[in-house]
Every structure is written in structure tokens, then in C-alpha cells.
XYZ file of N, CA and C in Angstrom:
792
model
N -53.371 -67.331 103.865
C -53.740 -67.675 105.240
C -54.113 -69.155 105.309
N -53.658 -70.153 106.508
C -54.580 -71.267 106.675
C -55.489 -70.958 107.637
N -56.731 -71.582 106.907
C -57.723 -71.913 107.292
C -58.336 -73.361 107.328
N -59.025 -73.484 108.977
C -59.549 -74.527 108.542
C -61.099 -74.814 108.858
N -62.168 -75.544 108.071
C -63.172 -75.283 108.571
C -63.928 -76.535 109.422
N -64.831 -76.502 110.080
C -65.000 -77.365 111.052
C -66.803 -77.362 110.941
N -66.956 -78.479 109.937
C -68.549 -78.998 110.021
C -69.363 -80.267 109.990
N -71.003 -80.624 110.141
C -70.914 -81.477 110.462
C -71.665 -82.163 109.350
N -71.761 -81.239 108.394
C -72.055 -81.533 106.961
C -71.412 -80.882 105.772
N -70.816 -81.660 105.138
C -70.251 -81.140 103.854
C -70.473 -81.606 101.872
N -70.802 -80.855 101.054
C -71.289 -81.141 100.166
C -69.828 -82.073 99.552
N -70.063 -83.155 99.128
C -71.307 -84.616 98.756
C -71.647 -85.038 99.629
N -71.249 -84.860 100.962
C -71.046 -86.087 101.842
C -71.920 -85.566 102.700
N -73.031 -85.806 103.102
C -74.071 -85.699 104.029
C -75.761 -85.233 103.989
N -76.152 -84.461 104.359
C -78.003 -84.190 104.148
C -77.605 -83.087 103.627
N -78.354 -82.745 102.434
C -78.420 -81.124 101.872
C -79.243 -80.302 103.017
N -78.738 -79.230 102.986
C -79.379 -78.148 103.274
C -78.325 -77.076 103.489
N -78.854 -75.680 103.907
C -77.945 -74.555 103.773
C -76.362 -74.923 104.435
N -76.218 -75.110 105.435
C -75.133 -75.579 105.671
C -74.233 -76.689 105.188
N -74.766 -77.595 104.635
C -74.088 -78.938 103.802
C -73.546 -77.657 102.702
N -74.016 -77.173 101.915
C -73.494 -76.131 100.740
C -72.891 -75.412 101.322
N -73.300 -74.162 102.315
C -72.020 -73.144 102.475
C -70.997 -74.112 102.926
N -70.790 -74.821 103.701
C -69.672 -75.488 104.522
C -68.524 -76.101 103.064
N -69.570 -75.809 101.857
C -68.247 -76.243 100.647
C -67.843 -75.208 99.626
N -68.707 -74.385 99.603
C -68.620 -73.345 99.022
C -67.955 -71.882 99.040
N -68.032 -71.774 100.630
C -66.762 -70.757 101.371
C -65.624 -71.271 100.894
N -65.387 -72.445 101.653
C -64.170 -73.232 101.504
C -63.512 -73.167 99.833
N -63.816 -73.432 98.702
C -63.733 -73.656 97.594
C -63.454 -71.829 97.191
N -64.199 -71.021 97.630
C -63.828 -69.619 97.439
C -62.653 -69.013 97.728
N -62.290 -69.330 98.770
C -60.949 -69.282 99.746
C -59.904 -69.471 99.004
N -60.234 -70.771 98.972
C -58.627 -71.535 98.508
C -58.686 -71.079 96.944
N -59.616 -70.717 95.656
C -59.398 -70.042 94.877
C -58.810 -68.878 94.499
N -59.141 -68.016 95.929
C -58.591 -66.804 96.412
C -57.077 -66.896 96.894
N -56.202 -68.196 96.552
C -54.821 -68.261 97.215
C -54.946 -68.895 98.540
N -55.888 -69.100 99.446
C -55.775 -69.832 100.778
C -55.444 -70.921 100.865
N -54.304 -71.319 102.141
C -54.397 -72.688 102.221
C -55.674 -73.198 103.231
N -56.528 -74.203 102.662
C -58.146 -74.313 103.311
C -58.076 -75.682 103.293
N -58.623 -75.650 104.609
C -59.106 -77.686 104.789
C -59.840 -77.554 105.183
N -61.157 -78.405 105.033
C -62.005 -79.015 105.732
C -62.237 -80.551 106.319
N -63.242 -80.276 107.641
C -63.102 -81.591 108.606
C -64.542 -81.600 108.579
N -64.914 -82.977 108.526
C -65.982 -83.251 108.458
C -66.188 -84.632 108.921
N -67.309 -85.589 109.682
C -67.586 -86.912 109.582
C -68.331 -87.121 108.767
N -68.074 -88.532 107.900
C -68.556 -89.496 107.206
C -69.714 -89.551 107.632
N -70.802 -89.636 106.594
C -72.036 -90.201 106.431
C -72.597 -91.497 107.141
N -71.674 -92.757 107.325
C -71.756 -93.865 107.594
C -70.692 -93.940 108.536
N -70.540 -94.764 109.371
C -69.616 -95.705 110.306
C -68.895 -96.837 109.730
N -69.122 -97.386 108.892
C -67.966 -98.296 108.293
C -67.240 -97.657 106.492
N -66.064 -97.915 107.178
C -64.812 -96.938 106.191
C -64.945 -97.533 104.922
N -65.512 -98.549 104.924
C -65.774 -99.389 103.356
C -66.881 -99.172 102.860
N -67.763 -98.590 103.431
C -69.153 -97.811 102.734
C -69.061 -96.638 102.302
N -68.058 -95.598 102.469
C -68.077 -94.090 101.986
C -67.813 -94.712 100.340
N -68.243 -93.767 99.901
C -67.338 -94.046 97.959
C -66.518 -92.688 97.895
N -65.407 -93.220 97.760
C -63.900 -92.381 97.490
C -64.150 -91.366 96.281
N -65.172 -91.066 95.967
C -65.506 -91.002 94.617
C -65.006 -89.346 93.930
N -64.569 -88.805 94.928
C -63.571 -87.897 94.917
C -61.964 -88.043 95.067
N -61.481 -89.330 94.905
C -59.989 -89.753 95.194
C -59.440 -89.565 96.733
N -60.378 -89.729 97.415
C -60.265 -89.741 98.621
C -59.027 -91.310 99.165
N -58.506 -91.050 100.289
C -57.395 -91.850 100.311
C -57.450 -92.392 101.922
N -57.393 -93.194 102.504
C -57.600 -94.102 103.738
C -56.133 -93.836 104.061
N -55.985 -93.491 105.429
C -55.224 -92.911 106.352
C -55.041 -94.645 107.434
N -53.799 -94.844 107.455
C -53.472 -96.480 107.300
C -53.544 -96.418 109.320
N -53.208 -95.405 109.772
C -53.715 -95.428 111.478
C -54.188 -94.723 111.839
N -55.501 -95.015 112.735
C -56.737 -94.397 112.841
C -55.989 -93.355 114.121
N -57.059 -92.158 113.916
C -56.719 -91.329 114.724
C -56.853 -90.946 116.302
N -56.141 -90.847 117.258
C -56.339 -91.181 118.497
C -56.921 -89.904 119.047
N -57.852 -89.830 119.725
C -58.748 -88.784 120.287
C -58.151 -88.678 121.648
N -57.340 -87.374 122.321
C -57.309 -86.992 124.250
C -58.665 -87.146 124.323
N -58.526 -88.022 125.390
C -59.422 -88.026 126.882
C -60.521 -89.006 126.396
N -60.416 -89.388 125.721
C -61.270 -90.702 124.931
C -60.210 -92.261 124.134
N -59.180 -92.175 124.975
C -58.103 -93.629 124.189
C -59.005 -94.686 123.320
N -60.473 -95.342 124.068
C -60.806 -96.112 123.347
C -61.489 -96.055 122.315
N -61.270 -94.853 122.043
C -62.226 -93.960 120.717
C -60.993 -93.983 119.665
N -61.493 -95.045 118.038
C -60.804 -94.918 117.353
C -61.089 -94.357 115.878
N -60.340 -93.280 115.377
C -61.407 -92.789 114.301
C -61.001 -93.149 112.994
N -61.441 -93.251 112.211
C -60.722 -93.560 110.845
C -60.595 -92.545 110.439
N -60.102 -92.124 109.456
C -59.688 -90.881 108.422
C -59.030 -91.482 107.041
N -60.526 -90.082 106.435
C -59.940 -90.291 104.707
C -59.555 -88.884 104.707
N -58.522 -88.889 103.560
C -57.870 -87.676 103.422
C -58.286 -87.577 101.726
N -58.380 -86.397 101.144
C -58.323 -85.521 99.956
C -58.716 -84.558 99.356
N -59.742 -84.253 98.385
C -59.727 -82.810 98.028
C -61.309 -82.669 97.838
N -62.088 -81.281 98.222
C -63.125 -81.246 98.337
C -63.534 -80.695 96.910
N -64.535 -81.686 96.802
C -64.964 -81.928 95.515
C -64.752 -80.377 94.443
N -64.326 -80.442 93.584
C -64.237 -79.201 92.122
C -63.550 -78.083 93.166
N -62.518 -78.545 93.972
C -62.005 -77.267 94.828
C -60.513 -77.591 94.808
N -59.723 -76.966 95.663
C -58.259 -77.288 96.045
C -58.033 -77.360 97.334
N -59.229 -77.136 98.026
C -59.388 -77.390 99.182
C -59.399 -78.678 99.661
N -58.331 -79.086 101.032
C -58.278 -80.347 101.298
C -59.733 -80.780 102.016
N -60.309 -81.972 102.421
C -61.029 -82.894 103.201
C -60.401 -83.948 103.900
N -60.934 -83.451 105.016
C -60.944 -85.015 106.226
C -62.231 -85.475 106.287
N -62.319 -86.695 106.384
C -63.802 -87.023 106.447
C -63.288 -88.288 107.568
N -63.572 -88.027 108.919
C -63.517 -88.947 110.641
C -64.797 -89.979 110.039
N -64.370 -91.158 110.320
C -65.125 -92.195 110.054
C -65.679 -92.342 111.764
N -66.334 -92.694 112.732
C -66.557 -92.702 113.904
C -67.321 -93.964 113.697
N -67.091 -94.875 114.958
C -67.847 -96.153 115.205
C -69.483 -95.819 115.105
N -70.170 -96.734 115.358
C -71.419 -96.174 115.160
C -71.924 -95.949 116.580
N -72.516 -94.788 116.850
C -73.354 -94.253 118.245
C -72.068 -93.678 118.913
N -70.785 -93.211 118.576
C -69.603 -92.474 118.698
C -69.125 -90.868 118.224
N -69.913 -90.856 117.188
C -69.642 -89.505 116.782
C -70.939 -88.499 116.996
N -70.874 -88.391 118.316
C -71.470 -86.983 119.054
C -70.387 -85.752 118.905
N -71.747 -84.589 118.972
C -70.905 -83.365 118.918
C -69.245 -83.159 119.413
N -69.700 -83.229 120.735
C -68.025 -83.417 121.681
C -67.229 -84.139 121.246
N -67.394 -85.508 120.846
C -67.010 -86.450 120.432
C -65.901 -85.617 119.079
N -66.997 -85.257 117.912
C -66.006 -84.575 116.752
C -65.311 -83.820 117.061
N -66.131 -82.493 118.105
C -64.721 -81.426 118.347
C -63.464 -81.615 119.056
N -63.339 -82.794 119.845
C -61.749 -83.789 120.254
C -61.385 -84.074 118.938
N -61.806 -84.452 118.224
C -61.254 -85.550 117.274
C -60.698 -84.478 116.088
N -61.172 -83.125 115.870
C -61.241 -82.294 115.004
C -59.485 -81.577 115.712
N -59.359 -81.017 116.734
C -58.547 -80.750 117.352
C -57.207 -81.366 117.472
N -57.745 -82.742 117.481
C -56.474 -84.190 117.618
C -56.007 -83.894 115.748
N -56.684 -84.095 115.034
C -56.309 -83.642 113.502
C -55.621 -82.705 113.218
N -56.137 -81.162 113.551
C -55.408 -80.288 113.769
C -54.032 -79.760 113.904
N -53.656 -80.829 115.331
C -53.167 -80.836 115.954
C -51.352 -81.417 115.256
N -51.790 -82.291 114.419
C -51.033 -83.347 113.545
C -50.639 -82.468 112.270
N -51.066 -81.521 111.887
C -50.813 -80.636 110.610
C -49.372 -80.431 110.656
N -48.893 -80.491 109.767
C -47.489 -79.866 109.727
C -47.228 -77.957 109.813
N -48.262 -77.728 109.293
C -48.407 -76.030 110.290
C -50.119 -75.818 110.781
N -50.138 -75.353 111.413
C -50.886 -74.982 112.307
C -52.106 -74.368 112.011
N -53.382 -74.405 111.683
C -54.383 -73.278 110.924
C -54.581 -72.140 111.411
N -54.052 -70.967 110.976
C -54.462 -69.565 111.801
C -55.503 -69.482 111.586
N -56.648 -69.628 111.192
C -58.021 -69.262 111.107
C -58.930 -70.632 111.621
N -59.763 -70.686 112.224
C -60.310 -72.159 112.566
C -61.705 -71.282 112.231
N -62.829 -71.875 111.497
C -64.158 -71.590 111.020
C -65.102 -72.920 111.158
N -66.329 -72.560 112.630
C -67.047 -73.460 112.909
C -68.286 -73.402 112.453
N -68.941 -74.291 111.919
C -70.686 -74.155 111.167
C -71.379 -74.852 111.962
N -71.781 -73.911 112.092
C -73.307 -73.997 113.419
C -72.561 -74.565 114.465
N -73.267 -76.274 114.962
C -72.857 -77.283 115.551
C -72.030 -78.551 115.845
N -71.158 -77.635 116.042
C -70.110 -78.596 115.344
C -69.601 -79.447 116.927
N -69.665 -78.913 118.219
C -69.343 -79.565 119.322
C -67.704 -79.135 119.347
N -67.174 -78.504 118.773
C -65.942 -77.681 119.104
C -66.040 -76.475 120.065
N -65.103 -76.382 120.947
C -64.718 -75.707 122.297
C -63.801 -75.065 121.304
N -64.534 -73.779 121.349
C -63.336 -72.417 120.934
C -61.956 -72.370 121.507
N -62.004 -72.342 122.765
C -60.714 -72.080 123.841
C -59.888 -73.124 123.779
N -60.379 -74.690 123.463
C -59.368 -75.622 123.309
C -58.899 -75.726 122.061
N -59.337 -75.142 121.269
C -58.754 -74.918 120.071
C -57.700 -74.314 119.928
N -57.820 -72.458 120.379
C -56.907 -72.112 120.724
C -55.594 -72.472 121.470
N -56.238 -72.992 123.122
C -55.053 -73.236 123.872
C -53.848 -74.290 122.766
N -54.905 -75.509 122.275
C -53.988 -76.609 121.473
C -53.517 -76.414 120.311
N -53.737 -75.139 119.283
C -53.178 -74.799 118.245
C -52.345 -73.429 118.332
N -51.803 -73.164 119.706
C -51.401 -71.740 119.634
C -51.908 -70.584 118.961
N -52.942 -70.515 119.354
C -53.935 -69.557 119.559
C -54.494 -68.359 118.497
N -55.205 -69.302 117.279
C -55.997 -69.358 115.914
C -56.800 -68.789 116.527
N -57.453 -67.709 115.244
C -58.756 -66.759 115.495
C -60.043 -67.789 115.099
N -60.674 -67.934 115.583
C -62.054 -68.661 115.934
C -63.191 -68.100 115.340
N -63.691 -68.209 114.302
C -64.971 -67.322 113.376
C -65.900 -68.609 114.034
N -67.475 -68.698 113.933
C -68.531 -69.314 114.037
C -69.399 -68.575 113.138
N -70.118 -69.623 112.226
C -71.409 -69.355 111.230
C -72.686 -69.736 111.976
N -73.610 -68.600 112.424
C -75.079 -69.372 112.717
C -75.853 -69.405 111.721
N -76.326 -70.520 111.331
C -77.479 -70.782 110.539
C -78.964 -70.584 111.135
N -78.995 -71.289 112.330
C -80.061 -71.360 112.945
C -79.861 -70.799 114.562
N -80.669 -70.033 114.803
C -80.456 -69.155 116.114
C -81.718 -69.383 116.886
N -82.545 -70.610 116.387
C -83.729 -70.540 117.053
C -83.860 -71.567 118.361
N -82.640 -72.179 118.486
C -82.452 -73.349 119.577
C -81.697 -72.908 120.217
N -81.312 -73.683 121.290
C -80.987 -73.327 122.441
C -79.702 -74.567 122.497
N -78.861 -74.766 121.779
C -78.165 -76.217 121.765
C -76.991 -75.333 122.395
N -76.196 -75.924 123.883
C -75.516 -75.230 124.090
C -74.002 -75.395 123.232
N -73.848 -75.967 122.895
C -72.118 -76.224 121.464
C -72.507 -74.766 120.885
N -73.993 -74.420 120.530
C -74.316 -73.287 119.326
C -73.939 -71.733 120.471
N -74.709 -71.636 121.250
C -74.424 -70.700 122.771
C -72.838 -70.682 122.562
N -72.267 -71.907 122.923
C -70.644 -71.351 123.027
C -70.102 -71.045 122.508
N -69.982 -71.380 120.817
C -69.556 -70.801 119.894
C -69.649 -69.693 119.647
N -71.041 -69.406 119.982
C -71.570 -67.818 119.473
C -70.676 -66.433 120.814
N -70.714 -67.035 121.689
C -70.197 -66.239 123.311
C -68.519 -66.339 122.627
N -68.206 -67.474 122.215
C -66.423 -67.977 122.721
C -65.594 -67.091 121.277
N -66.587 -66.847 119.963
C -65.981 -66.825 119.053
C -65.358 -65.251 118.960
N -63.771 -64.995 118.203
C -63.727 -63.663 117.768
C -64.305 -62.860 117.084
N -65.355 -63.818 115.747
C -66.275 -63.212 115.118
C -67.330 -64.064 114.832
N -68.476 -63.674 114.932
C -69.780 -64.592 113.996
C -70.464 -64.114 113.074
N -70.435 -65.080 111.976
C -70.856 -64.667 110.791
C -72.348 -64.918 110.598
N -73.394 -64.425 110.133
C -74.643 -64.980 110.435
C -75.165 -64.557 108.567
N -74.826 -65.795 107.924
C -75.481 -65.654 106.359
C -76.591 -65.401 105.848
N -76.789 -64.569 106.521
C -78.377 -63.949 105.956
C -78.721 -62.723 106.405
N -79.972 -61.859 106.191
C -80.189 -60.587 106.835
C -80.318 -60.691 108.401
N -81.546 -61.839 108.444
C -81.917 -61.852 109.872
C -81.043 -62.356 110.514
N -79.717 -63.491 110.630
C -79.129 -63.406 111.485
C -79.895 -65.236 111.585
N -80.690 -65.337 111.092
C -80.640 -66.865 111.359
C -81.993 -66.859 109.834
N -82.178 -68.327 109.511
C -82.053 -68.943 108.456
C -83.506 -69.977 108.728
N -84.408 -69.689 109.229
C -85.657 -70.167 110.017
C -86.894 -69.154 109.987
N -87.822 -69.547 109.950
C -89.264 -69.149 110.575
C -89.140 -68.330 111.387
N -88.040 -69.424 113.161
C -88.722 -69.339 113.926
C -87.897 -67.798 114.516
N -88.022 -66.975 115.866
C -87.306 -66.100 115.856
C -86.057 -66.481 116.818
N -84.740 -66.392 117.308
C -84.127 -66.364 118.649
C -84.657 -66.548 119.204
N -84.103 -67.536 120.074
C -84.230 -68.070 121.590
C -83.662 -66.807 122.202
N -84.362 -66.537 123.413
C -83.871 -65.332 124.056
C -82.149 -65.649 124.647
N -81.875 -66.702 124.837
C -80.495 -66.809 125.116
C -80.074 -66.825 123.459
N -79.840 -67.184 122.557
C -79.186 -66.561 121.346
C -79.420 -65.475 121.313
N -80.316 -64.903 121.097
C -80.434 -63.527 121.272
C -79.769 -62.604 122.049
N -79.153 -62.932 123.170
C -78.671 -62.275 124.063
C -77.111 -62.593 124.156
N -77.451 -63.557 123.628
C -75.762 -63.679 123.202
C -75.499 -62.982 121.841
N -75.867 -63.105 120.938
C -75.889 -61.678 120.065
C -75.629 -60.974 119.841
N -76.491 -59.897 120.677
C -76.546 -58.587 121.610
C -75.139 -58.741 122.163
N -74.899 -59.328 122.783
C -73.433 -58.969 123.541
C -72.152 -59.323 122.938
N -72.127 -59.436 121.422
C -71.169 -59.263 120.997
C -70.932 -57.928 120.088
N -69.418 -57.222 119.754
C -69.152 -56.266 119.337
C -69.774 -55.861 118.527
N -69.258 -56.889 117.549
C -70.261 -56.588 116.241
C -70.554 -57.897 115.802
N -71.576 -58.298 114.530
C -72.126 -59.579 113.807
C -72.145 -59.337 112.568
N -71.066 -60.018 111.916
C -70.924 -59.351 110.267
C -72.346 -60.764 109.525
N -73.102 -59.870 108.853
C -73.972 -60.305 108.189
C -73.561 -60.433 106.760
N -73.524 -61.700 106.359
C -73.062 -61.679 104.030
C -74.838 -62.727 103.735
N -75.050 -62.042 103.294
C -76.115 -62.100 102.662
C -76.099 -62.581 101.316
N -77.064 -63.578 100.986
C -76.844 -64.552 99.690
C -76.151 -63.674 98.263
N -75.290 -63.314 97.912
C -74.990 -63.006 96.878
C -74.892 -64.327 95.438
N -74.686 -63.415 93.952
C -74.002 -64.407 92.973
C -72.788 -63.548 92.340
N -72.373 -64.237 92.016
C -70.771 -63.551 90.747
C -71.655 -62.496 89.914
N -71.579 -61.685 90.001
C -72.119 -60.876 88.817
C -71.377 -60.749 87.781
N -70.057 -61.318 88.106
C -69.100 -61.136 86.853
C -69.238 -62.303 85.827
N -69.573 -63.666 86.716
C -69.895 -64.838 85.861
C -71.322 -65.183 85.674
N -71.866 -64.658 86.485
C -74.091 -64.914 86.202
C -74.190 -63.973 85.715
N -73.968 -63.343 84.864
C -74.849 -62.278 83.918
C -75.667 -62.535 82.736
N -76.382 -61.841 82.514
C -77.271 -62.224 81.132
C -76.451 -61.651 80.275
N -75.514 -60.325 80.337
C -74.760 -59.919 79.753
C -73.813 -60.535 79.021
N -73.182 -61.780 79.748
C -71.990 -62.607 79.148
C -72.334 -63.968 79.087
N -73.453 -64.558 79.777
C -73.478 -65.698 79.638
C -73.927 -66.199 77.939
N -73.077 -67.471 77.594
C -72.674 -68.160 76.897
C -73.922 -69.141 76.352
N -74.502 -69.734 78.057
C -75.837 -70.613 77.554
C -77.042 -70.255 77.015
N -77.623 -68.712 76.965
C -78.509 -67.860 76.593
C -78.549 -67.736 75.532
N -80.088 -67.921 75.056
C -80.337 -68.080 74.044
C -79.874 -66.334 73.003
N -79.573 -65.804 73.788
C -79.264 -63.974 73.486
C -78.951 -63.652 74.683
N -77.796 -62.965 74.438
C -77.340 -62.270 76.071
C -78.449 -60.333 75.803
N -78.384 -59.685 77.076
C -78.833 -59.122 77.070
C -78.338 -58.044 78.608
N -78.467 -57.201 78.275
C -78.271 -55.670 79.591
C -79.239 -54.699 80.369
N -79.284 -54.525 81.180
C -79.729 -53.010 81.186
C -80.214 -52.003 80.469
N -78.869 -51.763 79.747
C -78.638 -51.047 78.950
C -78.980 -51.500 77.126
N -79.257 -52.887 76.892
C -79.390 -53.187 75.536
C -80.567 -54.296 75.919
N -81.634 -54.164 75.835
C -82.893 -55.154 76.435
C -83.461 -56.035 75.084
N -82.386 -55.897 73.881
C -83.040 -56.667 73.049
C -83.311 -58.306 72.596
N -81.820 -58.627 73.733
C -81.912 -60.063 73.679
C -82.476 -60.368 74.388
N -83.535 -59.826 75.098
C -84.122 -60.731 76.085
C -85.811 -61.296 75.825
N -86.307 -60.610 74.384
C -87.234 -61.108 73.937
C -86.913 -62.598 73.003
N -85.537 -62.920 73.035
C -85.236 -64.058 72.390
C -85.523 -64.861 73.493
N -84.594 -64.976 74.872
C -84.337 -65.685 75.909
C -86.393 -65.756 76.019
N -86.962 -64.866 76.226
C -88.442 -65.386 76.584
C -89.064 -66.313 75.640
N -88.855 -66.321 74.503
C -89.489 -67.324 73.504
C -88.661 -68.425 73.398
N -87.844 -68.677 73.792
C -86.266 -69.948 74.155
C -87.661 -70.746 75.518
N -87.394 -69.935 76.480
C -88.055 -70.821 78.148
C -89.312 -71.031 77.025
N -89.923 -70.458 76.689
C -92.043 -70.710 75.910
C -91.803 -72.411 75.532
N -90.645 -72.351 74.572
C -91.024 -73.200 73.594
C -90.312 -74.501 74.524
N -89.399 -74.321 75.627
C -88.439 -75.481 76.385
C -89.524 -75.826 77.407
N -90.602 -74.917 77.647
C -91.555 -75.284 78.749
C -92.786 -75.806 77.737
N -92.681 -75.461 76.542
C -93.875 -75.874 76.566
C -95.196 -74.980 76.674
N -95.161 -73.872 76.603
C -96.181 -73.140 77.001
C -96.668 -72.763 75.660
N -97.891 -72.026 75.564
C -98.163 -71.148 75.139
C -97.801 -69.950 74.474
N -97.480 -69.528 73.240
C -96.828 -68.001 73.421
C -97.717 -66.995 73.072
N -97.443 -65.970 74.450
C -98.512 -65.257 74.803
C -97.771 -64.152 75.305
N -97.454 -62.949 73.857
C -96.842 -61.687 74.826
C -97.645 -60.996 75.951
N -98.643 -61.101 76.125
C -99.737 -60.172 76.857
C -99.622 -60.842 78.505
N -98.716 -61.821 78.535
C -98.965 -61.993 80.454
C -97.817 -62.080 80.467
N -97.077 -61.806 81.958
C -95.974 -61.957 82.122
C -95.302 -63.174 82.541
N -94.095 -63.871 82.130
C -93.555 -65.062 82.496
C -92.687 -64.631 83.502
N -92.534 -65.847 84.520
C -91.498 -65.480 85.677
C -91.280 -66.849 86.105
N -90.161 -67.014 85.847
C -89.055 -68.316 86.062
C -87.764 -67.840 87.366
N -88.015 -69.324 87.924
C -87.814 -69.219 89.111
C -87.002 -70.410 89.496
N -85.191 -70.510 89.506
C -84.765 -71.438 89.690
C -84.327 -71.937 90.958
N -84.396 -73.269 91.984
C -84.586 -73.578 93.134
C -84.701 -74.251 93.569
N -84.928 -74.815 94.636
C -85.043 -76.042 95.543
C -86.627 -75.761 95.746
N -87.494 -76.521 96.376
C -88.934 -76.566 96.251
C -88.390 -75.771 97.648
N -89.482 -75.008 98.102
C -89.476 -74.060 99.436
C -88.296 -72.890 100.370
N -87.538 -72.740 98.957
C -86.524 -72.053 99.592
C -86.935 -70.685 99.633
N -86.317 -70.032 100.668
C -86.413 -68.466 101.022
C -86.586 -67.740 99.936
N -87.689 -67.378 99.762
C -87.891 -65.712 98.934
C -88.562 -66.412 97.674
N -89.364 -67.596 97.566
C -90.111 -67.832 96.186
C -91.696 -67.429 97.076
N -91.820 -67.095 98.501
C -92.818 -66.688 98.539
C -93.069 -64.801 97.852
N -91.562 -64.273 98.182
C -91.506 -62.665 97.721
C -91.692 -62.599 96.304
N -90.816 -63.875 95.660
C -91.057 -63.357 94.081
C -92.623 -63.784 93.259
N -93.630 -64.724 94.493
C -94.867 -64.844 93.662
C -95.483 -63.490 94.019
């Protein structure tokens, strides 16, 4: 299938957080899985000589012309998203130019230029893409939207969520915050068919204690003996104490991410 995805952060290139990662990580799954997958994204910066190519990224020699905006000129680098086979666009935009609306023309105008067409178009969060002009201008691609955050009221996020054939919401709750739905997300929600929820998984086939390689002793379920090695491996790499009588609990992460309050 082509797919293409449409965000406004993508891992290297922009602010970490949940969406900078999924927006590279779907993508990279996909196209492992046999998909043909691109992603569109803007540049970090406004001048095309400040990005670092540092993925073999390649400068697109005429900038791209945006409908209904002529004096809007965008640059474009073209190549492959980082440790994937998945392509990247990365829209260079003048500076104080690349607003929401602004990308989803410019995302469309790209699109648009493919030598086939993306049957799947996949929007993250806020991206300022119009579902329906997508369709009308690509002959008429199924439209997925990811909410991350359901606690605002940004209407690009509203339309996506109303316009899309499906929304994916990566987590249990359906948004990725404190705070709860805005009663208009919420109600937009509610009024769709269904809301497929994927919830943080890992490879169990490649994260196992069972097979992994870097462990100081692999270990099972079913065979629990290597795992008094792996505890005296972390003692002596941390530094601690060794002390069978309390329990150790290692915890790998970003400082404040979801669920290190469940596992203290």
C-alpha cells in the first residue's frame, strides 16, 4: 500500500515528544512491513542551509509552488527517514510562513507531484491538513488522523477528528495528557463509529530477556535462573550495594513519562 504520513514533527528533525517519535516509528514499521511510506514534514529552521543533511538528504533544485498562495515559496529536501526505507520531505518555509494551513497546501501540492498517488494519507495531531482536499486532489485516499492530545480545542485537531475515515488514539485514554477532553473533542469522539485504540506495545519477539544478547544471562518465565545474574550485573554497573533482602526496580525512560508514577 502507499502511504503517506503528514506531521509537524518528525524524529531527528524537530522537539521530542510523543509525536516527534510515533510520527517515525509507524512510518519505519510500515515500510518494513513491504509499504511504500513517505513522510512530510517542515524543517526545524527557515533557511535551507541550516538543516544538516545528515541523513543524505538531497535539495530539490525548484522550490515548491503552493495553490492559492503563488508568493509562497517552499524549499524541499528529499530522502530517507532516518534507519528506515521510508522516504522524507522536509518543506523548508520562509520564516513566519509555515502555519498550520500554510503546511497542509503545501503537503497536498507535494502529493500531488508523486508519480502515483498515496492511497492512505495519515495525519498527526495538527498538522493544518483539510481531509476533503486531500481527497478531492488525490482521487480520493482514505484519511486516518492520530490524536495525541484531545484536551484543546484547536480547530485543524476538531476537523481531522470529524473529517477522518478512522482515528487512531495511541493510548488507553484516547489522549496522552493530564488534562481530560474538551467537551467538543469529546463529542466529536462520541460521534464517530468506532476509535481504534493501540496502546504502547514492544516486540516481544526482539525485547525479551529470553533472547536478548546484551544480558548479562537471559532468562524466562519458565527458567528464572538467569535473572539472579542480570540483578548482580545492574548492583555492581550502579554501584549499589548488594543486598538480596530489598527489592531492586529499574526503570528505563525519559524523566516524567507515563506510568513511572504506577511502577513506584
Amino acid at each position: 500500500m502507499r502511504i503517506t504520513h503528514l506531521t509537524r514533527t518528525v524524529r531527528p528533525y524537530g522537539t521530542d515528544g510523543v509525536v516527534f517519535r510515533a510520527a517515525a516509528a509507524l512510518p519505519e514499521a510500515q515500510a518494513a512491513a513491504g509499504h511504500d511510506v513517505s513522510v512530510i514534514a517542515p524543517a526545524p529552521v527557515h533557511d535551507i542551509d541550516q538543516v544538516q543533511p545528515n541523513q543524505g538528504l538531497a535539495r530539490r533544485l525548484s522550490p515548491l509552488e503552493v495553490p492559492g498562495d503563488p508568493a509562497l515559496k517552499v524549499e524541499l529536501l528529499e530522502g530517507q527517514l532516518a534507519g528506515s526505507r521510508a522516504r522524507l520531505y522536509l518543506l523548508v518555509f520562509p520564516e513566519g510562513a509555515d502555519q498550520p494551513e500554510a503546511f497542509g497546501r503545501a503537503c497536498v501540492a507535494l502529493m500531488q507531484g508523486f508519480a502515483q498517488p498515496p492511497e492512505l494519507v495519515h495525519l498527526h495531531q495538527d498538522t493544518g491538513a483539510d481531509a476533503d482536499a486531500i481527497r478531492d486532489a488525490l482521487d480520493g485516499p482514505a484519511v486516518v488522523a492520530s490524536v495525541y492530545d484531545a484536551s484543546g480545542e484547536e480547530p485543524s485537531v476538531l476537523a481531522a477528528i470529524q473529517d477522518a475515515d478512522a482515528v487512531l488514539a495511541p493510548c488507553q485514554g484516547l489522549w496522552l495528557t493530564d488534562a481530560d477532553p474538551s467537551p467538543a473533542v469529546a463529542q466529536a469522539l462520541a460521534s464517530l463509529p468506532k476509535v481504534h485504540v493501540t496502546p504502547p506495545a514492544l516486540d516481544s519477539q526482539r525485547w525479551s530477556p529470553a533472547r536478548d544478547g546484551a544480558l548479562e544471562a537471559t532468562y524466562s518465565g519458565d527458567d528464572l535462573q538467569g535473572k539472579a545474574a542480570c540483578r548482580a550485573a545492574l548492583v555492581r554497573e550502579a554501584g549499589l550495594p548488594p543486598r538480596d533482602d530489598v527489592l531492586l526496580l529499574a526503570v528505563w525512560g525519559r524523566d516524567g513519562d507515563a506510568g513511572d508514577g504506577l511502577a513506584l
